[in-house]
mmCIF file with all atom_site columns, C-alpha atoms in Angstrom:
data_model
loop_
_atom_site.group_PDB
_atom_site.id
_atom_site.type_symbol
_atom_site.label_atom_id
_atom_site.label_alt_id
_atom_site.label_comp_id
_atom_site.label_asym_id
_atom_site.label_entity_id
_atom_site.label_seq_id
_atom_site.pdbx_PDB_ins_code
_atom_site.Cartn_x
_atom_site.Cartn_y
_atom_site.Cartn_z
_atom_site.occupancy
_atom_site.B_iso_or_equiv
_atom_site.pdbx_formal_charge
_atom_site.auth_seq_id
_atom_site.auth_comp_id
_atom_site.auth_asym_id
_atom_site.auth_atom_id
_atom_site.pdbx_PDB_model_num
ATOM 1   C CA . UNK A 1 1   ? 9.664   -1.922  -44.290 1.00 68.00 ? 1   UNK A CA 1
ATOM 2   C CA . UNK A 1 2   ? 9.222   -5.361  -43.962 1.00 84.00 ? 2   UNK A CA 1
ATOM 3   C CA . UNK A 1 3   ? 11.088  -8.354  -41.870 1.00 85.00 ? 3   UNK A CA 1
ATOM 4   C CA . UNK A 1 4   ? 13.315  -9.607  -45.178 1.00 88.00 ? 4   UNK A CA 1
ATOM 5   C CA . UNK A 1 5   ? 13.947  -5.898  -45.821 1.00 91.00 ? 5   UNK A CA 1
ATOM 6   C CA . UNK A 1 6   ? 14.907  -4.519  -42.427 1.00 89.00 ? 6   UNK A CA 1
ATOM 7   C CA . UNK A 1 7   ? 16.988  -7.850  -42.708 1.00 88.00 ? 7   UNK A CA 1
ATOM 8   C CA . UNK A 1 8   ? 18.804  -6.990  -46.073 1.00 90.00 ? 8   UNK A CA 1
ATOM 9   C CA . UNK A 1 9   ? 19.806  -4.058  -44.867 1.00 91.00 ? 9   UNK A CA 1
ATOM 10  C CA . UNK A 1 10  ? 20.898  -5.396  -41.667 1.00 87.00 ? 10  UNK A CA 1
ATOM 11  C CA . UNK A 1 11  ? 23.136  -7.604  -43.881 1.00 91.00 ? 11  UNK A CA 1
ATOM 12  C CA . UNK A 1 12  ? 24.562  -5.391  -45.508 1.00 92.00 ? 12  UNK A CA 1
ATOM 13  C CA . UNK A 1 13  ? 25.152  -3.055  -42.304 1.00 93.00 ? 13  UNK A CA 1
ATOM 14  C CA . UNK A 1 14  ? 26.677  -5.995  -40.361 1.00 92.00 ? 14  UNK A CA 1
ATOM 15  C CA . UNK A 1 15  ? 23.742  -6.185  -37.380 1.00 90.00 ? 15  UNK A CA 1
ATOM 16  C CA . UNK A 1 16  ? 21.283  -8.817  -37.214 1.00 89.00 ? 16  UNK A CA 1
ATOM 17  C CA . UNK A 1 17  ? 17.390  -8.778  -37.606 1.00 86.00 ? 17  UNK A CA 1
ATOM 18  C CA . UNK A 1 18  ? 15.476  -10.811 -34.469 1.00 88.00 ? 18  UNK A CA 1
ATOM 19  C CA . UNK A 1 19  ? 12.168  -11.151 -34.884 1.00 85.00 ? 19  UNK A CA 1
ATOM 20  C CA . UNK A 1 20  ? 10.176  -10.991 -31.637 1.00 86.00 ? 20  UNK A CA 1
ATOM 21  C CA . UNK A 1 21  ? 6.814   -12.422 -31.389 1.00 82.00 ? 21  UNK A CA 1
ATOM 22  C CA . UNK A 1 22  ? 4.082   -9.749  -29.646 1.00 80.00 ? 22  UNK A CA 1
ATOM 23  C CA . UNK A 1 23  ? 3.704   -10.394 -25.873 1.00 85.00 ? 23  UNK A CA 1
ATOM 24  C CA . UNK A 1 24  ? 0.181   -11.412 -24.664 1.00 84.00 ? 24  UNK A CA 1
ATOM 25  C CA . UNK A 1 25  ? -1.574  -11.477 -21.212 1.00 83.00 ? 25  UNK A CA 1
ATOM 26  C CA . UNK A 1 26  ? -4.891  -12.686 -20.142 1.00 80.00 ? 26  UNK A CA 1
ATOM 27  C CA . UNK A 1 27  ? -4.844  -13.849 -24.015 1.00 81.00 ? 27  UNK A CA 1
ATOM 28  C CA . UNK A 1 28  ? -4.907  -10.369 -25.639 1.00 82.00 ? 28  UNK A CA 1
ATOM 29  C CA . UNK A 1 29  ? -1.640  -8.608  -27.039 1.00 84.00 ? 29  UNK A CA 1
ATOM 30  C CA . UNK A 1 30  ? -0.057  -5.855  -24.643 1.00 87.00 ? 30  UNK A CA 1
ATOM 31  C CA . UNK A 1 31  ? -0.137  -2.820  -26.943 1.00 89.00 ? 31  UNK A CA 1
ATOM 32  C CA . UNK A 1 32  ? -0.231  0.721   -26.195 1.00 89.00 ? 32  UNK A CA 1
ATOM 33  C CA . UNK A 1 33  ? -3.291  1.044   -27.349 1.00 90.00 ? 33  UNK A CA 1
ATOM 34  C CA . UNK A 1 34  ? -4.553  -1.366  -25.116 1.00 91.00 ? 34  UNK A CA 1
ATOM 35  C CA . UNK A 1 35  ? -2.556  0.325   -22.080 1.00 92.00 ? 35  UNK A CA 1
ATOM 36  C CA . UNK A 1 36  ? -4.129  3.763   -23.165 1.00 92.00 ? 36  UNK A CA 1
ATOM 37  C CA . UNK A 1 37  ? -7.871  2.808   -23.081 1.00 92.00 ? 37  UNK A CA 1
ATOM 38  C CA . UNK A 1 38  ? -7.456  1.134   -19.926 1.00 93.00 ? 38  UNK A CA 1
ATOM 39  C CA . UNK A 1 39  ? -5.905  4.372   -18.454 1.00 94.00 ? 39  UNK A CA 1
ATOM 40  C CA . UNK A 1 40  ? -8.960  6.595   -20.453 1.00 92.00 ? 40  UNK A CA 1
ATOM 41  C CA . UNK A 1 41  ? -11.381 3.943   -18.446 1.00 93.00 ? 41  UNK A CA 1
ATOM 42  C CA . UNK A 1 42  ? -9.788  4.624   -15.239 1.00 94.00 ? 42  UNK A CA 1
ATOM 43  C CA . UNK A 1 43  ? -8.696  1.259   -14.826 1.00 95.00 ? 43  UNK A CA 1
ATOM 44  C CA . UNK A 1 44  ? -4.941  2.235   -13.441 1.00 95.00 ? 44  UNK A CA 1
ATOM 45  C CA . UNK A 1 45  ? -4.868  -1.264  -11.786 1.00 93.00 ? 45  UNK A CA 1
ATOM 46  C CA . UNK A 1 46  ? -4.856  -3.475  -15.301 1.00 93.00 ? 46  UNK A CA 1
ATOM 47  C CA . UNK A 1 47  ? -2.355  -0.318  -17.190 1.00 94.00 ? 47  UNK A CA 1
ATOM 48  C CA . UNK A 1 48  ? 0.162   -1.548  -14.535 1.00 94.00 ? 48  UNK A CA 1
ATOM 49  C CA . UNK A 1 49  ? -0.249  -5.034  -15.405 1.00 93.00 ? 49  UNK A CA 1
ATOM 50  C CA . UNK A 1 50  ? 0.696   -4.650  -18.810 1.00 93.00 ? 50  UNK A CA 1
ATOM 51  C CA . UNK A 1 51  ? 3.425   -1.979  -18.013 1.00 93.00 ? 51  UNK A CA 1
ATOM 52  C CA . UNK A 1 52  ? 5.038   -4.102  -15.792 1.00 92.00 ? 52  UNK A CA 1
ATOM 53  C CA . UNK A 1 53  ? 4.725   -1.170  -12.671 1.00 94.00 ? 53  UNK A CA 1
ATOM 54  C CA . UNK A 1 54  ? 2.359   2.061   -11.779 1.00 95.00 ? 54  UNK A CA 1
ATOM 55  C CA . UNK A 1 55  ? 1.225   4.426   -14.101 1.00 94.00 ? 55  UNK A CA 1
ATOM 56  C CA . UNK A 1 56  ? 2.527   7.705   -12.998 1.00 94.00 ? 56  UNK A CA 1
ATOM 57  C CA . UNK A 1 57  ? 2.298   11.339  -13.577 1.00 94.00 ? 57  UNK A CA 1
ATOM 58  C CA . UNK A 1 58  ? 5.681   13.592  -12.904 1.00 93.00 ? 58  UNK A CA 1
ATOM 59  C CA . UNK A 1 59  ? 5.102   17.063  -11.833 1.00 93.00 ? 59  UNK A CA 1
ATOM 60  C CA . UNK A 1 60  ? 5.515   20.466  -9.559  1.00 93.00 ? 60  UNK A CA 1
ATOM 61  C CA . UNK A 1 61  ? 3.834   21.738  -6.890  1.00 92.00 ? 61  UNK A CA 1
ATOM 62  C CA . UNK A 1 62  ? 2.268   24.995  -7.471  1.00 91.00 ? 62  UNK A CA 1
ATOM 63  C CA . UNK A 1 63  ? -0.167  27.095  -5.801  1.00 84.00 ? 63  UNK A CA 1
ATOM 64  C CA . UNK A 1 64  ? -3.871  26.257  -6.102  1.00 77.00 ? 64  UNK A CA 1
ATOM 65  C CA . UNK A 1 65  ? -7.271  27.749  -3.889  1.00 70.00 ? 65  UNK A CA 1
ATOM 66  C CA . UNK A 1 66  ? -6.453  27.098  -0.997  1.00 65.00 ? 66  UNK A CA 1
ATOM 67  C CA . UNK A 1 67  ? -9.468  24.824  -0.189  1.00 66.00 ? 67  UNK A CA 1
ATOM 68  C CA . UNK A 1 68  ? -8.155  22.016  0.711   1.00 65.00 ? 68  UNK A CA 1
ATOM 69  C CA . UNK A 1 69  ? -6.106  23.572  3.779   1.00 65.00 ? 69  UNK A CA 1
ATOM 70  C CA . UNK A 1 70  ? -9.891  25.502  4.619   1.00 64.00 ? 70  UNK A CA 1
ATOM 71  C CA . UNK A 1 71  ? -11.572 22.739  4.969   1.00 70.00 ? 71  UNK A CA 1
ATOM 72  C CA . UNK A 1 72  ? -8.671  20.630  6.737   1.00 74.00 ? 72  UNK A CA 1
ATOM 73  C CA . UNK A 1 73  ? -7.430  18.087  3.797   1.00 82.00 ? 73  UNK A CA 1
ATOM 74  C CA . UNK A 1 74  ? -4.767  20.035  2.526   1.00 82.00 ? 74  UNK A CA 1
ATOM 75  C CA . UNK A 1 75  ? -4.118  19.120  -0.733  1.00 86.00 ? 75  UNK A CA 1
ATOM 76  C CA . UNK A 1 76  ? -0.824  19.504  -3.270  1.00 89.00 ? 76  UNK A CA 1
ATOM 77  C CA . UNK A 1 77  ? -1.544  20.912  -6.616  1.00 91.00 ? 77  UNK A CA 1
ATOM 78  C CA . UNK A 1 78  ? 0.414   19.136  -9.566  1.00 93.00 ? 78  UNK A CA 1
ATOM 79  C CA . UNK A 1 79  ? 1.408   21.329  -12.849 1.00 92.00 ? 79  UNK A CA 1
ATOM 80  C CA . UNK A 1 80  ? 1.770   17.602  -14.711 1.00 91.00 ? 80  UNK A CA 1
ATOM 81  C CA . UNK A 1 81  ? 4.755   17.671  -16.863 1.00 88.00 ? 81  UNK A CA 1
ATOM 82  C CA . UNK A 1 82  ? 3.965   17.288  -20.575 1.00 75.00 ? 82  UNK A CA 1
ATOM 83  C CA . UNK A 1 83  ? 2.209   13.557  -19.674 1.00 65.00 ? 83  UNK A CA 1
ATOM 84  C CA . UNK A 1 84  ? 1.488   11.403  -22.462 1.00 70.00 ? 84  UNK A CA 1
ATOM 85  C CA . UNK A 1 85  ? -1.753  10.558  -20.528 1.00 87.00 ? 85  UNK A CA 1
ATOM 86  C CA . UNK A 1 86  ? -3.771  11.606  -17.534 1.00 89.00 ? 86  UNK A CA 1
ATOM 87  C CA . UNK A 1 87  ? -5.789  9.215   -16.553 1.00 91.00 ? 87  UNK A CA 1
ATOM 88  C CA . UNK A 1 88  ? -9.710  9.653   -16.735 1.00 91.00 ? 88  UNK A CA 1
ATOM 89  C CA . UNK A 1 89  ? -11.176 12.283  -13.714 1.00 91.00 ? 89  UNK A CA 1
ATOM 90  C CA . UNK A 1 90  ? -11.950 10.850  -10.848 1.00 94.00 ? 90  UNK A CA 1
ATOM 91  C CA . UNK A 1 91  ? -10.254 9.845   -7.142  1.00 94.00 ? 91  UNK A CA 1
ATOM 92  C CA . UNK A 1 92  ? -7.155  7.413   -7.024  1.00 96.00 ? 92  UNK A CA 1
ATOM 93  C CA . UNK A 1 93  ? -5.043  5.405   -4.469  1.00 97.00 ? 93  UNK A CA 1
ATOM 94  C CA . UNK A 1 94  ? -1.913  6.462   -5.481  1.00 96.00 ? 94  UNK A CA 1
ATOM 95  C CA . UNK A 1 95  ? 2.099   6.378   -4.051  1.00 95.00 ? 95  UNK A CA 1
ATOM 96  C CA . UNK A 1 96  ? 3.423   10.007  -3.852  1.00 95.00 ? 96  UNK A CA 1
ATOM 97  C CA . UNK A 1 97  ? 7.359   10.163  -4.618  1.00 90.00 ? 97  UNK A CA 1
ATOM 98  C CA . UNK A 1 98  ? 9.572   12.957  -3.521  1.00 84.00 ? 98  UNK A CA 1
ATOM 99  C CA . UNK A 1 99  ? 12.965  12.056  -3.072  1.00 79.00 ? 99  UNK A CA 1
ATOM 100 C CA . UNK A 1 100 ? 13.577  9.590   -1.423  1.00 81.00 ? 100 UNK A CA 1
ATOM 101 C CA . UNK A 1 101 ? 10.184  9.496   0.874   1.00 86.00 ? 101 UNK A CA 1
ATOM 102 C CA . UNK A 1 102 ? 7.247   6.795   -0.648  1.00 90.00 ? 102 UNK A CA 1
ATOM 103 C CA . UNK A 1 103 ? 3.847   7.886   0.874   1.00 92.00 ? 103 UNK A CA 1
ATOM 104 C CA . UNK A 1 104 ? 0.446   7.099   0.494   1.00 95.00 ? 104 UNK A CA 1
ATOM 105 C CA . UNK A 1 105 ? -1.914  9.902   -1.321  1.00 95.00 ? 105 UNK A CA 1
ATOM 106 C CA . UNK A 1 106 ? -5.803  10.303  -1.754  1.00 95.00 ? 106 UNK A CA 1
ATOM 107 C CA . UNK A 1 107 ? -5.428  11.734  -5.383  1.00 95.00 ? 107 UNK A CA 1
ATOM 108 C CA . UNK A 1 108 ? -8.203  14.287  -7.246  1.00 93.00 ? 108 UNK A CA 1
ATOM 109 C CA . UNK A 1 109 ? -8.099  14.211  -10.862 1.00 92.00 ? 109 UNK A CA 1
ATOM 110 C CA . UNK A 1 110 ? -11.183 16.155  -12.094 1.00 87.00 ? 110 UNK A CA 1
ATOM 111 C CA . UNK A 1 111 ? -12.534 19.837  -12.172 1.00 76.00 ? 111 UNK A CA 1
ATOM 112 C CA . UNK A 1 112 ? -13.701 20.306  -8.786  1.00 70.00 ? 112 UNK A CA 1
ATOM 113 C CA . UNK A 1 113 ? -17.484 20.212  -9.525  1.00 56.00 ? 113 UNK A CA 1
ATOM 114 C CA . UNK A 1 114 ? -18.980 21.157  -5.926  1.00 58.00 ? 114 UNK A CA 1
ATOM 115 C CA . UNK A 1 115 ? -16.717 24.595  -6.591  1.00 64.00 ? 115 UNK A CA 1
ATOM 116 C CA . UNK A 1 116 ? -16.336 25.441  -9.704  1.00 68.00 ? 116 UNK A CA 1
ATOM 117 C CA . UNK A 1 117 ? -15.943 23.023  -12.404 1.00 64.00 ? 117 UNK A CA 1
ATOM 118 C CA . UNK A 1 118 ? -12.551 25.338  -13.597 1.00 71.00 ? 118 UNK A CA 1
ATOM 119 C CA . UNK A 1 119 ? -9.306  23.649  -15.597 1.00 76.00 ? 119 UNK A CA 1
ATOM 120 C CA . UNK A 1 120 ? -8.902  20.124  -15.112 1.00 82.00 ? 120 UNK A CA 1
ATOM 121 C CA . UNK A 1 121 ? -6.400  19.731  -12.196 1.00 85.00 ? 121 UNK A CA 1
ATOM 122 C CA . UNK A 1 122 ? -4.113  17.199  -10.363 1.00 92.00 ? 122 UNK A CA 1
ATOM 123 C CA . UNK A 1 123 ? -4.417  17.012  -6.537  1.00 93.00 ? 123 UNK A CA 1
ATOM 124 C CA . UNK A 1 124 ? -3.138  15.047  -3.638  1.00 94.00 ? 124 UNK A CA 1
ATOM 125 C CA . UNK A 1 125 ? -3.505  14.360  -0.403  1.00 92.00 ? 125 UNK A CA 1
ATOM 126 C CA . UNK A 1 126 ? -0.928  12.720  1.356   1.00 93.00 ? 126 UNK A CA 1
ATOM 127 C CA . UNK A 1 127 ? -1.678  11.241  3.672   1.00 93.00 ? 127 UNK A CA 1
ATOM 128 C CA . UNK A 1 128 ? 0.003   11.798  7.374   1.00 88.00 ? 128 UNK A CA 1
ATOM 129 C CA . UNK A 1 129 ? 2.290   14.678  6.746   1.00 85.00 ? 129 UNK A CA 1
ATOM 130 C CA . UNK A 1 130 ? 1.920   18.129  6.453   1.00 78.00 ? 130 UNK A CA 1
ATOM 131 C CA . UNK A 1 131 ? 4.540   20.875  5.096   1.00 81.00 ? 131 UNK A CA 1
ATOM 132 C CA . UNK A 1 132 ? 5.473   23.096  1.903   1.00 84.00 ? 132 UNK A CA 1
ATOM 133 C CA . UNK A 1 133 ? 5.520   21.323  -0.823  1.00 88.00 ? 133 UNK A CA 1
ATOM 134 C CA . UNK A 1 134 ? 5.910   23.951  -3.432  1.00 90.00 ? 134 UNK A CA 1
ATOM 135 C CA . UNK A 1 135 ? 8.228   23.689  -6.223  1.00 91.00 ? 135 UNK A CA 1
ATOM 136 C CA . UNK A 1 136 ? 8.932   20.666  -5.616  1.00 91.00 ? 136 UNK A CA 1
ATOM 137 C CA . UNK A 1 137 ? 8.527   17.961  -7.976  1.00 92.00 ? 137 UNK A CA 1
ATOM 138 C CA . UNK A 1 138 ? 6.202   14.817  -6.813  1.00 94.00 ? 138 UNK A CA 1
ATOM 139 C CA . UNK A 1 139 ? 6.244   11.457  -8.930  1.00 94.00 ? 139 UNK A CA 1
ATOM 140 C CA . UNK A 1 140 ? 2.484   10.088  -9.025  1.00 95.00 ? 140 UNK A CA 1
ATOM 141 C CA . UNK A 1 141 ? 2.502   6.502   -9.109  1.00 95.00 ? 141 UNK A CA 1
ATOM 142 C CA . UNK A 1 142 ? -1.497  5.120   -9.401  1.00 96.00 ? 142 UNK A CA 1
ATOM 143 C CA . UNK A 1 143 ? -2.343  1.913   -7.334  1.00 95.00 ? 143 UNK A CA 1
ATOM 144 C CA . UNK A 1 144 ? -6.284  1.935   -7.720  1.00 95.00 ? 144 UNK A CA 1
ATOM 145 C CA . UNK A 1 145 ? -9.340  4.081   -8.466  1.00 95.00 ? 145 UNK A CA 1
ATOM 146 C CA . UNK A 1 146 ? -11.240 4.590   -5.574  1.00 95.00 ? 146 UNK A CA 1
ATOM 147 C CA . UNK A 1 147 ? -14.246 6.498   -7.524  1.00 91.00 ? 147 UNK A CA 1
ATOM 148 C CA . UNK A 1 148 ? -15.782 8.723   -10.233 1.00 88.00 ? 148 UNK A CA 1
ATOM 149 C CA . UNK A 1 149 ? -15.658 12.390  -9.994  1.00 86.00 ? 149 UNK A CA 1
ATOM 150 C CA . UNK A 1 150 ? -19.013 14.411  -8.705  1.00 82.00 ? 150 UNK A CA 1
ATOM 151 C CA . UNK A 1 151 ? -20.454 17.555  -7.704  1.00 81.00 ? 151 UNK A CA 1
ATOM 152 C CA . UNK A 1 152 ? -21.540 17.283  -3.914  1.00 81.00 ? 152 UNK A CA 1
ATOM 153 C CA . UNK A 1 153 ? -24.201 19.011  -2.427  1.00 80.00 ? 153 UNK A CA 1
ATOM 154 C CA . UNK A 1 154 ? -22.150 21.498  -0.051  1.00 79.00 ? 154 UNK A CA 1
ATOM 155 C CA . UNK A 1 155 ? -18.804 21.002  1.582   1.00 79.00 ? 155 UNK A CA 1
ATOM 156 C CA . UNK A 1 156 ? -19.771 18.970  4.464   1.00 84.00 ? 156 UNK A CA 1
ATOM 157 C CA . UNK A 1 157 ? -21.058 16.217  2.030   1.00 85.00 ? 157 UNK A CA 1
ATOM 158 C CA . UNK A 1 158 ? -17.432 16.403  0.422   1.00 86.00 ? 158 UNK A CA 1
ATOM 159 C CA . UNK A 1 159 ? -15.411 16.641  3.259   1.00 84.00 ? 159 UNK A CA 1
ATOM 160 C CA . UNK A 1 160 ? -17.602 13.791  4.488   1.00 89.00 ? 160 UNK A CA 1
ATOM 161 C CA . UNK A 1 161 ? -16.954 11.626  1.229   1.00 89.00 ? 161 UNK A CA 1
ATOM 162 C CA . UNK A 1 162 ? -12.700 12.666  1.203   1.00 89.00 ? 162 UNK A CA 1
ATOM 163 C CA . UNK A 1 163 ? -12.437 11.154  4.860   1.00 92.00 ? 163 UNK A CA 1
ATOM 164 C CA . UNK A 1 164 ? -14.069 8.307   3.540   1.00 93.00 ? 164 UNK A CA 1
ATOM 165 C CA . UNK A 1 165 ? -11.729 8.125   0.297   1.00 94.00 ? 165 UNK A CA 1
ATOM 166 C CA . UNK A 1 166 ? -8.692  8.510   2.948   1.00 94.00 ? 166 UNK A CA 1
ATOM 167 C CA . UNK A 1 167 ? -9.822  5.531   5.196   1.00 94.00 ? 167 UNK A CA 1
ATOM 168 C CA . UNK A 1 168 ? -10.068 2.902   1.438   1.00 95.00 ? 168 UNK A CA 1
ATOM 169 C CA . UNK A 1 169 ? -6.726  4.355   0.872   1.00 95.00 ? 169 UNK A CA 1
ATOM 170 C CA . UNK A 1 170 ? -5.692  3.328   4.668   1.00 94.00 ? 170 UNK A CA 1
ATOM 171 C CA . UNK A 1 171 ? -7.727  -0.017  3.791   1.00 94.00 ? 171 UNK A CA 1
ATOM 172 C CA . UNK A 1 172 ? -5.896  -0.601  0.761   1.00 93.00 ? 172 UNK A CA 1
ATOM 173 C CA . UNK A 1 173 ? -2.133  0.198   2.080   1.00 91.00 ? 173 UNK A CA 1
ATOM 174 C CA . UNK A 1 174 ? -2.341  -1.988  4.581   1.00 88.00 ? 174 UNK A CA 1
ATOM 175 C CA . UNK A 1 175 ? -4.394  -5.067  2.832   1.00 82.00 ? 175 UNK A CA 1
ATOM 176 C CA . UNK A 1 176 ? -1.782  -5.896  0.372   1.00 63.00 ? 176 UNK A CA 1
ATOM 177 C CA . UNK A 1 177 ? -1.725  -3.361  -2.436  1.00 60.00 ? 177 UNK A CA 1
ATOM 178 C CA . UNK A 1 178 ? 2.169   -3.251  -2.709  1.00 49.00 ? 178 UNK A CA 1
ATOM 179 C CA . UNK A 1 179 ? 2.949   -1.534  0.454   1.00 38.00 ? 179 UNK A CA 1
ATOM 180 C CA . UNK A 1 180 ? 4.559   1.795   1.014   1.00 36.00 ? 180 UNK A CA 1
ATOM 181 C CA . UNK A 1 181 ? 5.959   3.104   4.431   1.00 37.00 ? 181 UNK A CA 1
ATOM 182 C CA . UNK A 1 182 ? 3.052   5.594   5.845   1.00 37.00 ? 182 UNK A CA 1
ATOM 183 C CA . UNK A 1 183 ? 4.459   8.780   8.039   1.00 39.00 ? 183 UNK A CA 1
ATOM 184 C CA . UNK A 1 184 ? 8.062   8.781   6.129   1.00 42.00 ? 184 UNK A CA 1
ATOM 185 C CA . UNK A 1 185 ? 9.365   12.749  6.139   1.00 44.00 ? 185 UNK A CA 1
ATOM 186 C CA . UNK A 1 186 ? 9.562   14.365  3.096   1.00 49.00 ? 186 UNK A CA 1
ATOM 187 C CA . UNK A 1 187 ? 13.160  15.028  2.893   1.00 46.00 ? 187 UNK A CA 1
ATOM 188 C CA . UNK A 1 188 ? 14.438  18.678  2.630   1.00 44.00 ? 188 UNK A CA 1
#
């Protein structure tokens, strides 16, 4: 239906038709499109430009491997709740909500390559705490994309490149990304 339409029958229904102009920024309109291909490039930083916050993935914690703990990064596997995007694969700063506890994450999204290359997944780190996570839910919030996916040689080569992930993610809490307080408890 068109503008004089919708406004006819607005009329007649006693509400009024407003005609909003589209928003721009950086001279382009913001569109969900525009929002989605950014997230399909990996580019989490410019989605939360236009969305006015962090993308961010809602889900539960539910078993996984077990290879994280094995080779000492202990990770959280995320069932993602019925998202409307994941992001494309690859290694994320990102702010992991539970509660009321904001902490700082190292976040897989890929199929584990140097393993197996099985399902897609959703895995964090977070970063300074340890504890059972399981069943609980975890809020997702991407800040930046540290790197692509890739198969590693063995597990020393990937352990060696997820310390290195962890210290940008250090390097980019406390160098003015929009700050979140390391160490906090998890509550319950």
């Amino acid at each position: 239906a068109g503008v004089r339409e919708l406004a006819a029958i607005g009329a007649e229904r006693g509400w009024q038709v407003v005609v909003v102009p589209p928003v721009s920024l950086g001279g382009s309109p913001v569109s969900s499109t525009r929002i989605r291909n950014l997230l399909l490039d990996g580019d989490v930083g410019g989605a939360a430009e236009l969305l006015g916050r962090p993308y961010e993935l809602v889900g539960e914690v539910v078993p996984g491997a077990g290879r994280g703990s094995s080779i000492g990064v202990p990770t959280a596997n995320v069932r993602v709740r019925e998202p409307l995007l994941v992001p494309r694969s690859g290694v994320y700063y990102c702010r992991v909500v539970a509660g009321g506890a904001v902490l700082d994450g190292a976040l897989n999204i890929g199929v584990r390559p140097t393993f197996d290359s099985g399902p897609l997944t959703v895995e964090v780190h977070i970063l300074d705490w340890s504890g059972d996570l399981y069943g609980r839910e975890l809020r997702l919030a991407f800040v930046a994309r540290l790197r692509d996916e890739r198969r590693f040689e063995g597990v020393d080569a990937l352990v060696a490149q997820i310390r290195r992930d962890i210290a940008a993610v250090r390097e980019l809490s406390s160098s003015g990304a929009p700050s979140s307080p390391g160490g906090t408890p998890l509550p319950g």
